[in-house]
Amino acid sequence: TFAQSDVVDFAKFSGIPTINALTDGEHPCQILADLETVAEKLGTFSGKVITYVGDGACNVPLSWLWAASKLDFELRIAAPAAYQPDPAIVARAFPPGKSGGGRLVVTDDLAAAAHRTRTQRLLVDLVLGVLADSFARASRDRVEHDLAVFEREPRAVGASVASRDDHHLVGV
């Protein structure tokens, strides 16, 4: 399925339970699998920090946003301003005065997103490719410094992975 509205309409009119495996708006099954990996590798996601680096407006970080709004972990999304989550979606997931659930930090500062994140693998292939120019336009010197710091860390490309030595997950 591509359109989120197709899944919503199907669920509304079909009369049967509907699972959104993937749409342009959400990717909840990916997040459930990632959360299972976090729990498997780290014991729990409660109290952890999950950092997403890349296109913060696409379906994966938006699904992370919904998970963070319900569960006890901090979600950090590092994305250039043009690629950050829609403020209306953020407001729905984290309404003013909301208690319970986790915390959300959205920034265009890679260093701030990775602050106190000691990971063994940092997935930055998307940032290094597609989004590097957008980050660089915001602050070329800062980005070059941040990426140099990240380059010192071993890097994996592909899927979200849990750190073995810490309570952080970094994904792209």
PDB file of C-alpha atoms in Angstrom:
ATOM      1  CA  THR A   1       0.000   0.000   0.000  1.00  0.00           C
ATOM      2  CA  PHE A   2       1.239   3.495  -0.664  1.00  0.00           C
ATOM      3  CA  ALA A   3      -1.380   5.959   0.527  1.00  0.00           C
ATOM      4  CA  GLN A   4      -2.082   6.094   4.261  1.00  0.00           C
ATOM      5  CA  SER A   5      -5.675   6.992   3.415  1.00  0.00           C
ATOM      6  CA  ASP A   6      -6.109   3.635   1.595  1.00  0.00           C
ATOM      7  CA  VAL A   7      -5.318   1.725   4.793  1.00  0.00           C
ATOM      8  CA  VAL A   8      -7.524   3.998   6.889  1.00  0.00           C
ATOM      9  CA  ASP A   9     -10.428   3.566   4.460  1.00  0.00           C
ATOM     10  CA  PHE A  10      -9.912  -0.195   4.235  1.00  0.00           C
ATOM     11  CA  ALA A  11      -9.950  -0.500   8.033  1.00  0.00           C
ATOM     12  CA  LYS A  12     -13.056   1.664   8.243  1.00  0.00           C
ATOM     13  CA  PHE A  13     -15.116  -0.162   5.607  1.00  0.00           C
ATOM     14  CA  SER A  14     -13.800  -3.749   5.627  1.00  0.00           C
ATOM     15  CA  GLY A  15     -15.093  -4.792   9.019  1.00  0.00           C
ATOM     16  CA  ILE A  16     -11.966  -6.879   9.646  1.00  0.00           C
ATOM     17  CA  PRO A  17      -8.816  -6.177  11.666  1.00  0.00           C
ATOM     18  CA  THR A  18      -6.296  -4.279   9.546  1.00  0.00           C
ATOM     19  CA  ILE A  19      -2.541  -4.088   9.985  1.00  0.00           C
ATOM     20  CA  ASN A  20      -0.625  -1.241   8.408  1.00  0.00           C
ATOM     21  CA  ALA A  21       2.571  -2.953   7.286  1.00  0.00           C
ATOM     22  CA  LEU A  22       3.791   0.085   5.340  1.00  0.00           C
ATOM     23  CA  THR A  23       2.387   3.264   3.832  1.00  0.00           C
ATOM     24  CA  ASP A  24       3.829   6.573   2.739  1.00  0.00           C
ATOM     25  CA  GLY A  25       2.801   7.997   6.116  1.00  0.00           C
ATOM     26  CA  GLU A  26       3.727   5.257   8.574  1.00  0.00           C
ATOM     27  CA  HIS A  27       5.842   2.125   8.890  1.00  0.00           C
ATOM     28  CA  PRO A  28       4.668   0.646  12.206  1.00  0.00           C
ATOM     29  CA  CYS A  29       5.785  -2.939  11.539  1.00  0.00           C
ATOM     30  CA  GLN A  30       9.379  -1.716  11.082  1.00  0.00           C
ATOM     31  CA  ILE A  31       9.226   0.085  14.418  1.00  0.00           C
ATOM     32  CA  LEU A  32       7.763  -2.954  16.158  1.00  0.00           C
ATOM     33  CA  ALA A  33      10.644  -5.036  14.784  1.00  0.00           C
ATOM     34  CA  ASP A  34      13.158  -2.375  15.880  1.00  0.00           C
ATOM     35  CA  LEU A  35      11.653  -2.210  19.368  1.00  0.00           C
ATOM     36  CA  GLU A  36      11.835  -6.001  19.591  1.00  0.00           C
ATOM     37  CA  THR A  37      15.523  -5.790  18.655  1.00  0.00           C
ATOM     38  CA  VAL A  38      16.122  -3.158  21.323  1.00  0.00           C
ATOM     39  CA  ALA A  39      14.375  -5.309  23.930  1.00  0.00           C
ATOM     40  CA  GLU A  40      16.282  -8.400  22.783  1.00  0.00           C
ATOM     41  CA  LYS A  41      19.696  -6.696  22.785  1.00  0.00           C
ATOM     42  CA  LEU A  42      19.295  -4.254  25.674  1.00  0.00           C
ATOM     43  CA  GLY A  43      16.593  -5.800  27.832  1.00  0.00           C
ATOM     44  CA  THR A  44      14.134  -2.920  27.447  1.00  0.00           C
ATOM     45  CA  PHE A  45      13.569   0.312  25.591  1.00  0.00           C
ATOM     46  CA  SER A  46      12.341   2.055  28.744  1.00  0.00           C
ATOM     47  CA  GLY A  47      14.646   4.937  29.614  1.00  0.00           C
ATOM     48  CA  LYS A  48      16.713   4.537  26.442  1.00  0.00           C
ATOM     49  CA  VAL A  49      17.625   7.126  23.814  1.00  0.00           C
ATOM     50  CA  ILE A  50      16.806   6.337  20.191  1.00  0.00           C
ATOM     51  CA  THR A  51      18.378   8.644  17.609  1.00  0.00           C
ATOM     52  CA  TYR A  52      17.182   8.809  14.024  1.00  0.00           C
ATOM     53  CA  VAL A  53      19.468  10.590  11.547  1.00  0.00           C
ATOM     54  CA  GLY A  54      18.123  11.347   8.102  1.00  0.00           C
ATOM     55  CA  ASP A  55      14.823  12.321   6.499  1.00  0.00           C
ATOM     56  CA  GLY A  56      12.785  13.030   9.620  1.00  0.00           C
ATOM     57  CA  ALA A  57       9.587  13.541   7.641  1.00  0.00           C
ATOM     58  CA  CYS A  58       9.383  10.065   6.095  1.00  0.00           C
ATOM     59  CA  ASN A  59       7.339   7.117   7.362  1.00  0.00           C
ATOM     60  CA  VAL A  60       9.987   5.499   9.612  1.00  0.00           C
ATOM     61  CA  PRO A  61      10.754   8.420  11.945  1.00  0.00           C
ATOM     62  CA  LEU A  62       7.065   9.345  11.987  1.00  0.00           C
ATOM     63  CA  SER A  63       6.304   5.846  13.255  1.00  0.00           C
ATOM     64  CA  TRP A  64       9.123   6.192  15.814  1.00  0.00           C
ATOM     65  CA  LEU A  65       7.435   9.429  16.867  1.00  0.00           C
ATOM     66  CA  TRP A  66       4.164   7.610  17.593  1.00  0.00           C
ATOM     67  CA  ALA A  67       6.029   4.901  19.539  1.00  0.00           C
ATOM     68  CA  ALA A  68       7.870   7.508  21.616  1.00  0.00           C
ATOM     69  CA  SER A  69       4.590   9.230  22.423  1.00  0.00           C
ATOM     70  CA  LYS A  70       3.324   6.025  24.066  1.00  0.00           C
ATOM     71  CA  LEU A  71       6.477   4.407  25.467  1.00  0.00           C
ATOM     72  CA  ASP A  72       9.118   5.510  27.944  1.00  0.00           C
ATOM     73  CA  PHE A  73      12.126   6.434  25.771  1.00  0.00           C
ATOM     74  CA  GLU A  74      13.643   9.585  24.315  1.00  0.00           C
ATOM     75  CA  LEU A  75      13.498   9.947  20.537  1.00  0.00           C
ATOM     76  CA  ARG A  76      15.994  12.284  18.869  1.00  0.00           C
ATOM     77  CA  ILE A  77      15.470  13.122  15.214  1.00  0.00           C
ATOM     78  CA  ALA A  78      18.360  14.848  13.424  1.00  0.00           C
ATOM     79  CA  ALA A  79      17.275  16.231  10.069  1.00  0.00           C
ATOM     80  CA  PRO A  80      17.707  19.427   8.063  1.00  0.00           C
ATOM     81  CA  ALA A  81      14.826  21.858   8.604  1.00  0.00           C
ATOM     82  CA  ALA A  82      13.225  20.928   5.262  1.00  0.00           C
ATOM     83  CA  TYR A  83      13.199  17.237   6.291  1.00  0.00           C
ATOM     84  CA  GLN A  84      11.853  17.505   9.834  1.00  0.00           C
ATOM     85  CA  PRO A  85       8.535  16.009  10.964  1.00  0.00           C
ATOM     86  CA  ASP A  86       5.380  17.964  10.205  1.00  0.00           C
ATOM     87  CA  PRO A  87       4.588  20.093  13.290  1.00  0.00           C
ATOM     88  CA  ALA A  88       0.918  19.053  13.075  1.00  0.00           C
ATOM     89  CA  ILE A  89       1.885  15.373  13.440  1.00  0.00           C
ATOM     90  CA  VAL A  90       4.228  16.196  16.317  1.00  0.00           C
ATOM     91  CA  ALA A  91       1.414  18.136  18.034  1.00  0.00           C
ATOM     92  CA  ARG A  92      -0.958  15.156  17.657  1.00  0.00           C
ATOM     93  CA  ALA A  93       1.601  12.719  19.069  1.00  0.00           C
ATOM     94  CA  PHE A  94       2.850  15.044  21.819  1.00  0.00           C
ATOM     95  CA  PRO A  95      -0.024  17.400  22.681  1.00  0.00           C
ATOM     96  CA  PRO A  96       0.692  20.185  25.181  1.00  0.00           C
ATOM     97  CA  GLY A  97       0.224  18.964  28.732  1.00  0.00           C
ATOM     98  CA  LYS A  98       0.547  15.294  27.742  1.00  0.00           C
ATOM     99  CA  SER A  99       1.803  13.110  30.559  1.00  0.00           C
ATOM    100  CA  GLY A 100       3.270   9.662  30.159  1.00  0.00           C
ATOM    101  CA  GLY A 101       5.121   8.296  27.213  1.00  0.00           C
ATOM    102  CA  GLY A 102       8.534   9.431  26.123  1.00  0.00           C
ATOM    103  CA  ARG A 103      10.301  12.583  25.082  1.00  0.00           C
ATOM    104  CA  LEU A 104      10.963  14.042  21.621  1.00  0.00           C
ATOM    105  CA  VAL A 105      13.910  16.158  20.453  1.00  0.00           C
ATOM    106  CA  VAL A 106      13.993  17.378  16.841  1.00  0.00           C
ATOM    107  CA  THR A 107      17.122  19.184  15.682  1.00  0.00           C
ATOM    108  CA  ASP A 108      19.212  19.990  12.637  1.00  0.00           C
ATOM    109  CA  ASP A 109      22.345  19.619  14.777  1.00  0.00           C
ATOM    110  CA  LEU A 110      23.936  16.187  14.354  1.00  0.00           C
ATOM    111  CA  ALA A 111      26.179  16.668  17.378  1.00  0.00           C
ATOM    112  CA  ALA A 112      23.220  17.557  19.604  1.00  0.00           C
ATOM    113  CA  ALA A 113      21.320  14.474  18.455  1.00  0.00           C
ATOM    114  CA  ALA A 114      24.308  12.236  19.144  1.00  0.00           C
ATOM    115  CA  HIS A 115      25.199  13.911  22.451  1.00  0.00           C
ATOM    116  CA  ARG A 116      26.098  11.280  25.036  1.00  0.00           C
ATOM    117  CA  THR A 117      25.329   8.552  22.532  1.00  0.00           C
ATOM    118  CA  ARG A 118      28.170   6.043  22.711  1.00  0.00           C
ATOM    119  CA  THR A 119      27.300   3.667  19.942  1.00  0.00           C
ATOM    120  CA  GLN A 120      29.415   1.089  18.225  1.00  0.00           C
ATOM    121  CA  ARG A 121      27.634   1.576  14.920  1.00  0.00           C
ATOM    122  CA  LEU A 122      26.166   4.755  13.541  1.00  0.00           C
ATOM    123  CA  LEU A 123      24.034   4.571  10.441  1.00  0.00           C
ATOM    124  CA  VAL A 124      24.613   7.739   8.484  1.00  0.00           C
ATOM    125  CA  ASP A 125      24.576   6.568   4.866  1.00  0.00           C
ATOM    126  CA  LEU A 126      21.513   8.677   4.048  1.00  0.00           C
ATOM    127  CA  VAL A 127      22.972  11.762   5.683  1.00  0.00           C
ATOM    128  CA  LEU A 128      26.317  11.292   3.980  1.00  0.00           C
ATOM    129  CA  GLY A 129      24.563  10.985   0.633  1.00  0.00           C
ATOM    130  CA  VAL A 130      21.184  12.551   0.048  1.00  0.00           C
ATOM    131  CA  LEU A 131      20.933  14.941   2.982  1.00  0.00           C
ATOM    132  CA  ALA A 132      24.551  16.026   3.491  1.00  0.00           C
ATOM    133  CA  ASP A 133      24.063  19.096   1.302  1.00  0.00           C
ATOM    134  CA  SER A 134      21.008  20.183   3.275  1.00  0.00           C
ATOM    135  CA  PHE A 135      22.845  19.794   6.569  1.00  0.00           C
ATOM    136  CA  ALA A 136      25.834  21.577   5.070  1.00  0.00           C
ATOM    137  CA  ARG A 137      23.753  24.533   3.944  1.00  0.00           C
ATOM    138  CA  ALA A 138      22.667  24.981   7.556  1.00  0.00           C
ATOM    139  CA  SER A 139      26.257  25.012   8.786  1.00  0.00           C
ATOM    140  CA  ARG A 140      28.973  23.471   6.596  1.00  0.00           C
ATOM    141  CA  ASP A 141      31.712  23.756   9.226  1.00  0.00           C
ATOM    142  CA  ARG A 142      29.572  22.196  11.960  1.00  0.00           C
ATOM    143  CA  VAL A 143      28.445  19.356   9.710  1.00  0.00           C
ATOM    144  CA  GLU A 144      31.963  18.565   8.526  1.00  0.00           C
ATOM    145  CA  HIS A 145      33.066  18.420  12.164  1.00  0.00           C
ATOM    146  CA  ASP A 146      30.092  16.264  13.159  1.00  0.00           C
ATOM    147  CA  LEU A 147      30.586  13.835  10.284  1.00  0.00           C
ATOM    148  CA  ALA A 148      34.296  13.594  11.096  1.00  0.00           C
ATOM    149  CA  VAL A 149      33.357  12.615  14.649  1.00  0.00           C
ATOM    150  CA  PHE A 150      30.883  10.045  13.323  1.00  0.00           C
ATOM    151  CA  GLU A 151      33.433   8.672  10.846  1.00  0.00           C
ATOM    152  CA  ARG A 152      35.699   7.679  13.754  1.00  0.00           C
ATOM    153  CA  GLU A 153      32.991   5.237  14.842  1.00  0.00           C
ATOM    154  CA  PRO A 154      32.535   1.917  13.045  1.00  0.00           C
ATOM    155  CA  ARG A 155      29.529   2.210  10.774  1.00  0.00           C
ATOM    156  CA  ALA A 156      26.959  -0.190   9.433  1.00  0.00           C
ATOM    157  CA  VAL A 157      24.660   0.509   6.519  1.00  0.00           C
ATOM    158  CA  GLY A 158      21.142  -0.802   6.172  1.00  0.00           C
ATOM    159  CA  ALA A 159      18.907  -1.293   9.186  1.00  0.00           C
ATOM    160  CA  SER A 160      18.631   0.004  12.717  1.00  0.00           C
ATOM    161  CA  VAL A 161      20.973  -1.680  15.169  1.00  0.00           C
ATOM    162  CA  ALA A 162      21.255  -1.646  18.931  1.00  0.00           C
ATOM    163  CA  SER A 163      24.476  -0.670  20.630  1.00  0.00           C
ATOM    164  CA  ARG A 164      26.076  -3.481  22.600  1.00  0.00           C
ATOM    165  CA  ASP A 165      27.673  -1.265  25.259  1.00  0.00           C
ATOM    166  CA  ASP A 166      25.065   1.312  25.998  1.00  0.00           C
ATOM    167  CA  HIS A 167      21.391   2.212  26.128  1.00  0.00           C
ATOM    168  CA  HIS A 168      21.202   3.959  22.770  1.00  0.00           C
ATOM    169  CA  LEU A 169      19.956   2.911  19.374  1.00  0.00           C
ATOM    170  CA  VAL A 170      20.938   4.841  16.288  1.00  0.00           C
ATOM    171  CA  GLY A 171      19.112   4.316  13.033  1.00  0.00           C
ATOM    172  CA  VAL A 172      18.677   5.828   9.645  1.00  0.00           C
TER     173      VAL A 172
END
